[in-house]
Amino acid sequence: MVLEVRLYATLRRYAPNSLNGIISLTVPERITVLDLVKQLKMDPAEIHLIMINGLGREFDERLTDGDRVGLFPPVGGG
C-alpha cells in the first residue's frame, strides 16, 4: 500500500531527497505508525504529535492505503 508521509520541522532531515518533507512510501499491509517510524529510521522519542488524515493518533494505529501521515517534533518557543 502507498502512504503520504509529511515530516515537519526538524524531522524533515529524515527525508533528505524532499525539499518540503513530503514523501510517498510503499509499505506492507497492516503496518502501524511505529513500524513506519522504524522503517524511516527515526527515533520515536523525537515525535510529539502524530496526525493521520488530519486526526491525532498514537504509535499503535494501523495504517491503510492512501493514508496521509503527519509527524511533528516537540515545538518550543515563548
PDB file of N, CA, C and O in Angstrom:
ATOM      1  N   MET A   1       0.845  -1.173   0.000  1.00  0.00           N
ATOM      2  CA  MET A   1       0.000   0.000   0.000  1.00  0.00           C
ATOM      3  C   MET A   1       0.889   1.233   0.000  1.00  0.00           C
ATOM      4  O   MET A   1       2.069   1.162   0.343  1.00  0.00           O
ATOM      5  N   VAL A   2       0.303   2.360  -0.391  1.00  0.00           N
ATOM      6  CA  VAL A   2       1.071   3.600  -0.518  1.00  0.00           C
ATOM      7  C   VAL A   2       0.562   4.620   0.500  1.00  0.00           C
ATOM      8  O   VAL A   2      -0.644   4.790   0.673  1.00  0.00           O
ATOM      9  N   LEU A   3       1.504   5.278   1.167  1.00  0.00           N
ATOM     10  CA  LEU A   3       1.203   6.315   2.151  1.00  0.00           C
ATOM     11  C   LEU A   3       1.853   7.626   1.729  1.00  0.00           C
ATOM     12  O   LEU A   3       2.906   7.618   1.098  1.00  0.00           O
ATOM     13  N   GLU A   4       1.237   8.717   2.131  1.00  0.00           N
ATOM     14  CA  GLU A   4       1.894  10.022   2.019  1.00  0.00           C
ATOM     15  C   GLU A   4       2.345  10.389   3.417  1.00  0.00           C
ATOM     16  O   GLU A   4       1.534  10.432   4.340  1.00  0.00           O
ATOM     17  N   VAL A   5       3.630  10.636   3.585  1.00  0.00           N
ATOM     18  CA  VAL A   5       4.194  10.967   4.896  1.00  0.00           C
ATOM     19  C   VAL A   5       4.711  12.394   4.854  1.00  0.00           C
ATOM     20  O   VAL A   5       5.484  12.754   3.963  1.00  0.00           O
ATOM     21  N   ARG A   6       4.266  13.175   5.817  1.00  0.00           N
ATOM     22  CA  ARG A   6       4.689  14.576   5.911  1.00  0.00           C
ATOM     23  C   ARG A   6       5.502  14.752   7.186  1.00  0.00           C
ATOM     24  O   ARG A   6       4.985  14.541   8.279  1.00  0.00           O
ATOM     25  N   LEU A   7       6.748  15.117   7.013  1.00  0.00           N
ATOM     26  CA  LEU A   7       7.650  15.317   8.144  1.00  0.00           C
ATOM     27  C   LEU A   7       7.831  16.814   8.347  1.00  0.00           C
ATOM     28  O   LEU A   7       8.154  17.539   7.404  1.00  0.00           O
ATOM     29  N   TYR A   8       7.629  17.256   9.572  1.00  0.00           N
ATOM     30  CA  TYR A   8       7.658  18.682   9.862  1.00  0.00           C
ATOM     31  C   TYR A   8       8.885  19.076  10.681  1.00  0.00           C
ATOM     32  O   TYR A   8       9.405  18.283  11.457  1.00  0.00           O
ATOM     33  N   ALA A   9       9.280  20.326  10.483  1.00  0.00           N
ATOM     34  CA  ALA A   9      10.367  20.966  11.246  1.00  0.00           C
ATOM     35  C   ALA A   9      11.625  20.101  11.226  1.00  0.00           C
ATOM     36  O   ALA A   9      12.069  19.710  10.154  1.00  0.00           O
ATOM     37  N   THR A  10      12.174  19.794  12.379  1.00  0.00           N
ATOM     38  CA  THR A  10      13.453  19.070  12.450  1.00  0.00           C
ATOM     39  C   THR A  10      13.365  17.650  11.917  1.00  0.00           C
ATOM     40  O   THR A  10      14.392  17.043  11.600  1.00  0.00           O
ATOM     41  N   LEU A  11      12.172  17.100  11.800  1.00  0.00           N
ATOM     42  CA  LEU A  11      12.024  15.729  11.294  1.00  0.00           C
ATOM     43  C   LEU A  11      12.264  15.638   9.787  1.00  0.00           C
ATOM     44  O   LEU A  11      12.443  14.550   9.247  1.00  0.00           O
ATOM     45  N   ARG A  12      12.274  16.771   9.119  1.00  0.00           N
ATOM     46  CA  ARG A  12      12.496  16.768   7.657  1.00  0.00           C
ATOM     47  C   ARG A  12      13.848  16.171   7.274  1.00  0.00           C
ATOM     48  O   ARG A  12      14.025  15.716   6.160  1.00  0.00           O
ATOM     49  N   ARG A  13      14.776  16.148   8.207  1.00  0.00           N
ATOM     50  CA  ARG A  13      16.104  15.600   7.877  1.00  0.00           C
ATOM     51  C   ARG A  13      16.016  14.104   7.559  1.00  0.00           C
ATOM     52  O   ARG A  13      16.937  13.542   6.985  1.00  0.00           O
ATOM     53  N   TYR A  14      14.915  13.459   7.928  1.00  0.00           N
ATOM     54  CA  TYR A  14      14.735  12.039   7.608  1.00  0.00           C
ATOM     55  C   TYR A  14      14.238  11.826   6.170  1.00  0.00           C
ATOM     56  O   TYR A  14      14.085  10.695   5.741  1.00  0.00           O
ATOM     57  N   ALA A  15      13.981  12.917   5.479  1.00  0.00           N
ATOM     58  CA  ALA A  15      13.584  12.847   4.065  1.00  0.00           C
ATOM     59  C   ALA A  15      14.501  13.773   3.268  1.00  0.00           C
ATOM     60  O   ALA A  15      14.063  14.785   2.720  1.00  0.00           O
ATOM     61  N   PRO A  16      15.795  13.446   3.204  1.00  0.00           N
ATOM     62  CA  PRO A  16      16.760  14.371   2.598  1.00  0.00           C
ATOM     63  C   PRO A  16      16.521  14.646   1.118  1.00  0.00           C
ATOM     64  O   PRO A  16      16.988  15.659   0.601  1.00  0.00           O
ATOM     65  N   ASN A  17      15.798  13.780   0.438  1.00  0.00           N
ATOM     66  CA  ASN A  17      15.559  13.989  -1.000  1.00  0.00           C
ATOM     67  C   ASN A  17      14.289  14.784  -1.274  1.00  0.00           C
ATOM     68  O   ASN A  17      13.926  14.980  -2.428  1.00  0.00           O
ATOM     69  N   SER A  18      13.608  15.233  -0.212  1.00  0.00           N
ATOM     70  CA  SER A  18      12.383  16.004  -0.365  1.00  0.00           C
ATOM     71  C   SER A  18      12.598  17.405   0.193  1.00  0.00           C
ATOM     72  O   SER A  18      12.941  17.557   1.368  1.00  0.00           O
ATOM     73  N   LEU A  19      12.378  18.420  -0.608  1.00  0.00           N
ATOM     74  CA  LEU A  19      12.578  19.794  -0.143  1.00  0.00           C
ATOM     75  C   LEU A  19      11.529  20.221   0.870  1.00  0.00           C
ATOM     76  O   LEU A  19      11.786  21.052   1.729  1.00  0.00           O
ATOM     77  N   ASN A  20      10.323  19.657   0.772  1.00  0.00           N
ATOM     78  CA  ASN A  20       9.241  20.084   1.659  1.00  0.00           C
ATOM     79  C   ASN A  20       8.889  19.060   2.733  1.00  0.00           C
ATOM     80  O   ASN A  20       7.923  19.245   3.476  1.00  0.00           O
ATOM     81  N   GLY A  21       9.627  17.961   2.830  1.00  0.00           N
ATOM     82  CA  GLY A  21       9.375  16.953   3.867  1.00  0.00           C
ATOM     83  C   GLY A  21       8.230  16.019   3.556  1.00  0.00           C
ATOM     84  O   GLY A  21       7.825  15.234   4.411  1.00  0.00           O
ATOM     85  N   ILE A  22       7.715  16.065   2.340  1.00  0.00           N
ATOM     86  CA  ILE A  22       6.610  15.188   1.945  1.00  0.00           C
ATOM     87  C   ILE A  22       7.161  14.059   1.086  1.00  0.00           C
ATOM     88  O   ILE A  22       7.827  14.316   0.078  1.00  0.00           O
ATOM     89  N   ILE A  23       6.878  12.829   1.499  1.00  0.00           N
ATOM     90  CA  ILE A  23       7.360  11.670   0.745  1.00  0.00           C
ATOM     91  C   ILE A  23       6.210  10.681   0.558  1.00  0.00           C
ATOM     92  O   ILE A  23       5.280  10.621   1.359  1.00  0.00           O
ATOM     93  N   SER A  24       6.307   9.921  -0.495  1.00  0.00           N
ATOM     94  CA  SER A  24       5.353   8.850  -0.766  1.00  0.00           C
ATOM     95  C   SER A  24       6.096   7.538  -0.566  1.00  0.00           C
ATOM     96  O   SER A  24       7.185   7.344  -1.098  1.00  0.00           O
ATOM     97  N   LEU A  25       5.511   6.654   0.246  1.00  0.00           N
ATOM     98  CA  LEU A  25       6.168   5.392   0.565  1.00  0.00           C
ATOM     99  C   LEU A  25       5.261   4.220   0.261  1.00  0.00           C
ATOM    100  O   LEU A  25       4.061   4.274   0.528  1.00  0.00           O
ATOM    101  N   THR A  26       5.848   3.159  -0.256  1.00  0.00           N
ATOM    102  CA  THR A  26       5.148   1.891  -0.391  1.00  0.00           C
ATOM    103  C   THR A  26       5.550   1.036   0.796  1.00  0.00           C
ATOM    104  O   THR A  26       6.743   0.833   1.045  1.00  0.00           O
ATOM    105  N   VAL A  27       4.553   0.592   1.559  1.00  0.00           N
ATOM    106  CA  VAL A  27       4.804  -0.157   2.797  1.00  0.00           C
ATOM    107  C   VAL A  27       3.925  -1.403   2.809  1.00  0.00           C
ATOM    108  O   VAL A  27       2.936  -1.493   2.076  1.00  0.00           O
ATOM    109  N   PRO A  28       4.257  -2.384   3.672  1.00  0.00           N
ATOM    110  CA  PRO A  28       3.430  -3.588   3.780  1.00  0.00           C
ATOM    111  C   PRO A  28       2.037  -3.275   4.355  1.00  0.00           C
ATOM    112  O   PRO A  28       1.846  -2.294   5.071  1.00  0.00           O
ATOM    113  N   GLU A  29       1.078  -4.133   4.051  1.00  0.00           N
ATOM    114  CA  GLU A  29      -0.274  -4.004   4.618  1.00  0.00           C
ATOM    115  C   GLU A  29      -0.210  -4.127   6.139  1.00  0.00           C
ATOM    116  O   GLU A  29       0.663  -4.797   6.680  1.00  0.00           O
ATOM    117  N   ARG A  30      -1.146  -3.486   6.829  1.00  0.00           N
ATOM    118  CA  ARG A  30      -1.324  -3.580   8.274  1.00  0.00           C
ATOM    119  C   ARG A  30      -0.154  -3.031   9.079  1.00  0.00           C
ATOM    120  O   ARG A  30       0.058  -3.367  10.239  1.00  0.00           O
ATOM    121  N   ILE A  31       0.629  -2.172   8.494  1.00  0.00           N
ATOM    122  CA  ILE A  31       1.740  -1.540   9.196  1.00  0.00           C
ATOM    123  C   ILE A  31       1.177  -0.538  10.209  1.00  0.00           C
ATOM    124  O   ILE A  31       0.122   0.058   9.991  1.00  0.00           O
ATOM    125  N   THR A  32       1.862  -0.385  11.350  1.00  0.00           N
ATOM    126  CA  THR A  32       1.464   0.624  12.332  1.00  0.00           C
ATOM    127  C   THR A  32       2.318   1.872  12.152  1.00  0.00           C
ATOM    128  O   THR A  32       3.332   1.858  11.445  1.00  0.00           O
ATOM    129  N   VAL A  33       1.931   2.926  12.844  1.00  0.00           N
ATOM    130  CA  VAL A  33       2.735   4.152  12.804  1.00  0.00           C
ATOM    131  C   VAL A  33       4.140   3.867  13.331  1.00  0.00           C
ATOM    132  O   VAL A  33       5.131   4.329  12.766  1.00  0.00           O
ATOM    133  N   LEU A  34       4.239   3.079  14.403  1.00  0.00           N
ATOM    134  CA  LEU A  34       5.561   2.759  14.955  1.00  0.00           C
ATOM    135  C   LEU A  34       6.397   1.988  13.933  1.00  0.00           C
ATOM    136  O   LEU A  34       7.596   2.260  13.783  1.00  0.00           O
ATOM    137  N   ASP A  35       5.787   1.045  13.214  1.00  0.00           N
ATOM    138  CA  ASP A  35       6.507   0.328  12.149  1.00  0.00           C
ATOM    139  C   ASP A  35       7.025   1.321  11.099  1.00  0.00           C
ATOM    140  O   ASP A  35       8.151   1.198  10.621  1.00  0.00           O
ATOM    141  N   LEU A  36       6.168   2.272  10.740  1.00  0.00           N
ATOM    142  CA  LEU A  36       6.560   3.281   9.754  1.00  0.00           C
ATOM    143  C   LEU A  36       7.743   4.104  10.252  1.00  0.00           C
ATOM    144  O   LEU A  36       8.702   4.344   9.522  1.00  0.00           O
ATOM    145  N   VAL A  37       7.675   4.525  11.509  1.00  0.00           N
ATOM    146  CA  VAL A  37       8.757   5.320  12.103  1.00  0.00           C
ATOM    147  C   VAL A  37      10.067   4.539  12.081  1.00  0.00           C
ATOM    148  O   VAL A  37      11.120   5.076  11.732  1.00  0.00           O
ATOM    149  N   LYS A  38       9.995   3.256  12.416  1.00  0.00           N
ATOM    150  CA  LYS A  38      11.200   2.419  12.386  1.00  0.00           C
ATOM    151  C   LYS A  38      11.721   2.269  10.959  1.00  0.00           C
ATOM    152  O   LYS A  38      12.929   2.275  10.733  1.00  0.00           O
ATOM    153  N   GLN A  39      10.816   2.122   9.990  1.00  0.00           N
ATOM    154  CA  GLN A  39      11.228   1.995   8.591  1.00  0.00           C
ATOM    155  C   GLN A  39      11.971   3.246   8.122  1.00  0.00           C
ATOM    156  O   GLN A  39      12.898   3.158   7.327  1.00  0.00           O
ATOM    157  N   LEU A  40      11.560   4.388   8.646  1.00  0.00           N
ATOM    158  CA  LEU A  40      12.218   5.652   8.284  1.00  0.00           C
ATOM    159  C   LEU A  40      13.481   5.898   9.107  1.00  0.00           C
ATOM    160  O   LEU A  40      14.128   6.934   8.949  1.00  0.00           O
ATOM    161  N   LYS A  41      13.805   4.938   9.991  1.00  0.00           N
ATOM    162  CA  LYS A  41      14.993   5.028  10.858  1.00  0.00           C
ATOM    163  C   LYS A  41      14.941   6.272  11.752  1.00  0.00           C
ATOM    164  O   LYS A  41      15.949   6.942  11.999  1.00  0.00           O
ATOM    165  N   MET A  42      13.719   6.556  12.245  1.00  0.00           N
ATOM    166  CA  MET A  42      13.517   7.695  13.132  1.00  0.00           C
ATOM    167  C   MET A  42      13.445   7.199  14.573  1.00  0.00           C
ATOM    168  O   MET A  42      13.029   6.077  14.831  1.00  0.00           O
ATOM    169  N   ASP A  43      13.820   8.078  15.502  1.00  0.00           N
ATOM    170  CA  ASP A  43      13.694   7.790  16.926  1.00  0.00           C
ATOM    171  C   ASP A  43      12.288   8.222  17.365  1.00  0.00           C
ATOM    172  O   ASP A  43      11.962   9.408  17.279  1.00  0.00           O
ATOM    173  N   PRO A  44      11.438   7.295  17.842  1.00  0.00           N
ATOM    174  CA  PRO A  44      10.081   7.678  18.258  1.00  0.00           C
ATOM    175  C   PRO A  44      10.062   8.789  19.315  1.00  0.00           C
ATOM    176  O   PRO A  44       9.102   9.551  19.387  1.00  0.00           O
ATOM    177  N   ALA A  45      11.127   8.891  20.100  1.00  0.00           N
ATOM    178  CA  ALA A  45      11.180   9.931  21.137  1.00  0.00           C
ATOM    179  C   ALA A  45      11.209  11.336  20.532  1.00  0.00           C
ATOM    180  O   ALA A  45      10.901  12.310  21.223  1.00  0.00           O
ATOM    181  N   GLU A  46      11.568  11.440  19.258  1.00  0.00           N
ATOM    182  CA  GLU A  46      11.610  12.739  18.592  1.00  0.00           C
ATOM    183  C   GLU A  46      10.239  13.184  18.097  1.00  0.00           C
ATOM    184  O   GLU A  46      10.103  14.303  17.611  1.00  0.00           O
ATOM    185  N   ILE A  47       9.243  12.305  18.181  1.00  0.00           N
ATOM    186  CA  ILE A  47       7.917  12.615  17.633  1.00  0.00           C
ATOM    187  C   ILE A  47       6.961  12.956  18.766  1.00  0.00           C
ATOM    188  O   ILE A  47       6.764  12.165  19.693  1.00  0.00           O
ATOM    189  N   HIS A  48       6.399  14.135  18.683  1.00  0.00           N
ATOM    190  CA  HIS A  48       5.492  14.607  19.724  1.00  0.00           C
ATOM    191  C   HIS A  48       4.023  14.454  19.331  1.00  0.00           C
ATOM    192  O   HIS A  48       3.177  14.190  20.179  1.00  0.00           O
ATOM    193  N   LEU A  49       3.733  14.598  18.055  1.00  0.00           N
ATOM    194  CA  LEU A  49       2.352  14.567  17.580  1.00  0.00           C
ATOM    195  C   LEU A  49       2.268  13.771  16.288  1.00  0.00           C
ATOM    196  O   LEU A  49       3.099  13.946  15.392  1.00  0.00           O
ATOM    197  N   ILE A  50       1.260  12.882  16.224  1.00  0.00           N
ATOM    198  CA  ILE A  50       1.014  12.064  15.032  1.00  0.00           C
ATOM    199  C   ILE A  50      -0.375  12.428  14.516  1.00  0.00           C
ATOM    200  O   ILE A  50      -1.355  12.369  15.271  1.00  0.00           O
ATOM    201  N   MET A  51      -0.457  12.782  13.250  1.00  0.00           N
ATOM    202  CA  MET A  51      -1.748  13.059  12.630  1.00  0.00           C
ATOM    203  C   MET A  51      -1.940  12.086  11.471  1.00  0.00           C
ATOM    204  O   MET A  51      -1.031  11.909  10.645  1.00  0.00           O
ATOM    205  N   ILE A  52      -3.109  11.458  11.416  1.00  0.00           N
ATOM    206  CA  ILE A  52      -3.445  10.599  10.282  1.00  0.00           C
ATOM    207  C   ILE A  52      -4.721  11.142   9.676  1.00  0.00           C
ATOM    208  O   ILE A  52      -5.760  11.208  10.344  1.00  0.00           O
ATOM    209  N   ASN A  53      -4.629  11.567   8.440  1.00  0.00           N
ATOM    210  CA  ASN A  53      -5.766  12.163   7.725  1.00  0.00           C
ATOM    211  C   ASN A  53      -6.387  13.293   8.544  1.00  0.00           C
ATOM    212  O   ASN A  53      -7.611  13.432   8.622  1.00  0.00           O
ATOM    213  N   GLY A  54      -5.538  14.059   9.216  1.00  0.00           N
ATOM    214  CA  GLY A  54      -5.982  15.228   9.956  1.00  0.00           C
ATOM    215  C   GLY A  54      -6.440  14.985  11.378  1.00  0.00           C
ATOM    216  O   GLY A  54      -6.860  15.932  12.050  1.00  0.00           O
ATOM    217  N   LEU A  55      -6.353  13.747  11.858  1.00  0.00           N
ATOM    218  CA  LEU A  55      -6.793  13.431  13.222  1.00  0.00           C
ATOM    219  C   LEU A  55      -5.614  12.938  14.047  1.00  0.00           C
ATOM    220  O   LEU A  55      -4.790  12.153  13.567  1.00  0.00           O
ATOM    221  N   GLY A  56      -5.545  13.353  15.309  1.00  0.00           N
ATOM    222  CA  GLY A  56      -4.475  12.932  16.199  1.00  0.00           C
ATOM    223  C   GLY A  56      -4.575  11.442  16.503  1.00  0.00           C
ATOM    224  O   GLY A  56      -5.666  10.929  16.777  1.00  0.00           O
ATOM    225  N   ARG A  57      -3.433  10.750  16.422  1.00  0.00           N
ATOM    226  CA  ARG A  57      -3.390   9.301  16.633  1.00  0.00           C
ATOM    227  C   ARG A  57      -2.168   8.921  17.460  1.00  0.00           C
ATOM    228  O   ARG A  57      -1.337   9.748  17.770  1.00  0.00           O
ATOM    229  N   GLU A  58      -2.043   7.619  17.753  1.00  0.00           N
ATOM    230  CA  GLU A  58      -0.935   7.104  18.558  1.00  0.00           C
ATOM    231  C   GLU A  58      -0.056   6.183  17.709  1.00  0.00           C
ATOM    232  O   GLU A  58      -0.422   5.803  16.594  1.00  0.00           O
ATOM    233  N   PHE A  59       1.063   5.742  18.286  1.00  0.00           N
ATOM    234  CA  PHE A  59       2.006   4.891  17.558  1.00  0.00           C
ATOM    235  C   PHE A  59       1.416   3.529  17.177  1.00  0.00           C
ATOM    236  O   PHE A  59       1.876   2.905  16.231  1.00  0.00           O
ATOM    237  N   ASP A  60       0.426   3.035  17.918  1.00  0.00           N
ATOM    238  CA  ASP A  60      -0.107   1.701  17.633  1.00  0.00           C
ATOM    239  C   ASP A  60      -1.215   1.701  16.579  1.00  0.00           C
ATOM    240  O   ASP A  60      -1.766   0.647  16.249  1.00  0.00           O
ATOM    241  N   GLU A  61      -1.515   2.855  16.014  1.00  0.00           N
ATOM    242  CA  GLU A  61      -2.565   2.951  14.992  1.00  0.00           C
ATOM    243  C   GLU A  61      -2.142   2.225  13.710  1.00  0.00           C
ATOM    244  O   GLU A  61      -1.039   2.424  13.220  1.00  0.00           O
ATOM    245  N   ARG A  62      -3.033   1.386  13.187  1.00  0.00           N
ATOM    246  CA  ARG A  62      -2.762   0.696  11.917  1.00  0.00           C
ATOM    247  C   ARG A  62      -3.099   1.642  10.767  1.00  0.00           C
ATOM    248  O   ARG A  62      -4.086   2.365  10.810  1.00  0.00           O
ATOM    249  N   LEU A  63      -2.266   1.596   9.752  1.00  0.00           N
ATOM    250  CA  LEU A  63      -2.431   2.476   8.601  1.00  0.00           C
ATOM    251  C   LEU A  63      -3.092   1.720   7.461  1.00  0.00           C
ATOM    252  O   LEU A  63      -2.965   0.501   7.363  1.00  0.00           O
ATOM    253  N   THR A  64      -3.785   2.467   6.611  1.00  0.00           N
ATOM    254  CA  THR A  64      -4.430   1.872   5.439  1.00  0.00           C
ATOM    255  C   THR A  64      -3.981   2.617   4.192  1.00  0.00           C
ATOM    256  O   THR A  64      -3.464   3.737   4.260  1.00  0.00           O
ATOM    257  N   ASP A  65      -4.169   1.960   3.067  1.00  0.00           N
ATOM    258  CA  ASP A  65      -3.731   2.511   1.791  1.00  0.00           C
ATOM    259  C   ASP A  65      -4.265   3.927   1.598  1.00  0.00           C
ATOM    260  O   ASP A  65      -5.445   4.190   1.807  1.00  0.00           O
ATOM    261  N   GLY A  66      -3.377   4.816   1.209  1.00  0.00           N
ATOM    262  CA  GLY A  66      -3.765   6.191   0.922  1.00  0.00           C
ATOM    263  C   GLY A  66      -3.763   7.122   2.118  1.00  0.00           C
ATOM    264  O   GLY A  66      -4.032   8.320   1.960  1.00  0.00           O
ATOM    265  N   ASP A  67      -3.448   6.587   3.308  1.00  0.00           N
ATOM    266  CA  ASP A  67      -3.418   7.465   4.482  1.00  0.00           C
ATOM    267  C   ASP A  67      -2.372   8.559   4.304  1.00  0.00           C
ATOM    268  O   ASP A  67      -1.315   8.356   3.710  1.00  0.00           O
ATOM    269  N   ARG A  68      -2.682   9.713   4.894  1.00  0.00           N
ATOM    270  CA  ARG A  68      -1.740  10.831   4.939  1.00  0.00           C
ATOM    271  C   ARG A  68      -1.291  10.964   6.396  1.00  0.00           C
ATOM    272  O   ARG A  68      -2.098  11.228   7.282  1.00  0.00           O
ATOM    273  N   VAL A  69      -0.006  10.728   6.629  1.00  0.00           N
ATOM    274  CA  VAL A  69       0.549  10.687   7.980  1.00  0.00           C
ATOM    275  C   VAL A  69       1.419  11.920   8.198  1.00  0.00           C
ATOM    276  O   VAL A  69       2.359  12.151   7.443  1.00  0.00           O
ATOM    277  N   GLY A  70       1.120  12.683   9.218  1.00  0.00           N
ATOM    278  CA  GLY A  70       1.931  13.838   9.587  1.00  0.00           C
ATOM    279  C   GLY A  70       2.645  13.566  10.892  1.00  0.00           C
ATOM    280  O   GLY A  70       2.018  13.137  11.859  1.00  0.00           O
ATOM    281  N   LEU A  71       3.948  13.793  10.914  1.00  0.00           N
ATOM    282  CA  LEU A  71       4.747  13.567  12.125  1.00  0.00           C
ATOM    283  C   LEU A  71       5.386  14.899  12.527  1.00  0.00           C
ATOM    284  O   LEU A  71       6.057  15.547  11.716  1.00  0.00           O
ATOM    285  N   PHE A  72       5.186  15.266  13.790  1.00  0.00           N
ATOM    286  CA  PHE A  72       5.646  16.560  14.292  1.00  0.00           C
ATOM    287  C   PHE A  72       6.570  16.357  15.492  1.00  0.00           C
ATOM    288  O   PHE A  72       6.250  15.580  16.395  1.00  0.00           O
ATOM    289  N   PRO A  73       7.651  17.109  15.562  1.00  0.00           N
ATOM    290  CA  PRO A  73       8.514  17.064  16.740  1.00  0.00           C
ATOM    291  C   PRO A  73       7.946  17.974  17.834  1.00  0.00           C
ATOM    292  O   PRO A  73       7.040  18.768  17.564  1.00  0.00           O
ATOM    293  N   PRO A  74       8.497  17.886  19.048  1.00  0.00           N
ATOM    294  CA  PRO A  74       8.106  18.872  20.057  1.00  0.00           C
ATOM    295  C   PRO A  74       8.500  20.259  19.563  1.00  0.00           C
ATOM    296  O   PRO A  74       9.507  20.416  18.867  1.00  0.00           O
ATOM    297  N   VAL A  75       7.703  21.240  19.918  1.00  0.00           N
ATOM    298  CA  VAL A  75       7.968  22.608  19.481  1.00  0.00           C
ATOM    299  C   VAL A  75       8.160  23.473  20.714  1.00  0.00           C
ATOM    300  O   VAL A  75       7.377  23.411  21.656  1.00  0.00           O
ATOM    301  N   GLY A  76       9.200  24.259  20.698  1.00  0.00           N
ATOM    302  CA  GLY A  76       9.461  25.168  21.800  1.00  0.00           C
ATOM    303  C   GLY A  76       9.220  26.591  21.356  1.00  0.00           C
ATOM    304  O   GLY A  76       9.071  26.887  20.179  1.00  0.00           O
ATOM    305  N   GLY A  77       9.185  27.448  22.275  1.00  0.00           N
ATOM    306  CA  GLY A  77       9.005  28.854  21.936  1.00  0.00           C
ATOM    307  C   GLY A  77       8.510  29.612  23.141  1.00  0.00           C
ATOM    308  O   GLY A  77       8.325  29.060  24.215  1.00  0.00           O
ATOM    309  N   GLY A  78       8.272  30.816  22.948  1.00  0.00           N
ATOM    310  CA  GLY A  78       7.785  31.562  24.091  1.00  0.00           C
ATOM    311  C   GLY A  78       7.420  32.962  23.767  1.00  0.00           C
ATOM    312  O   GLY A  78       7.263  33.434  22.731  1.00  0.00           O
TER     313      GLY A  78
END
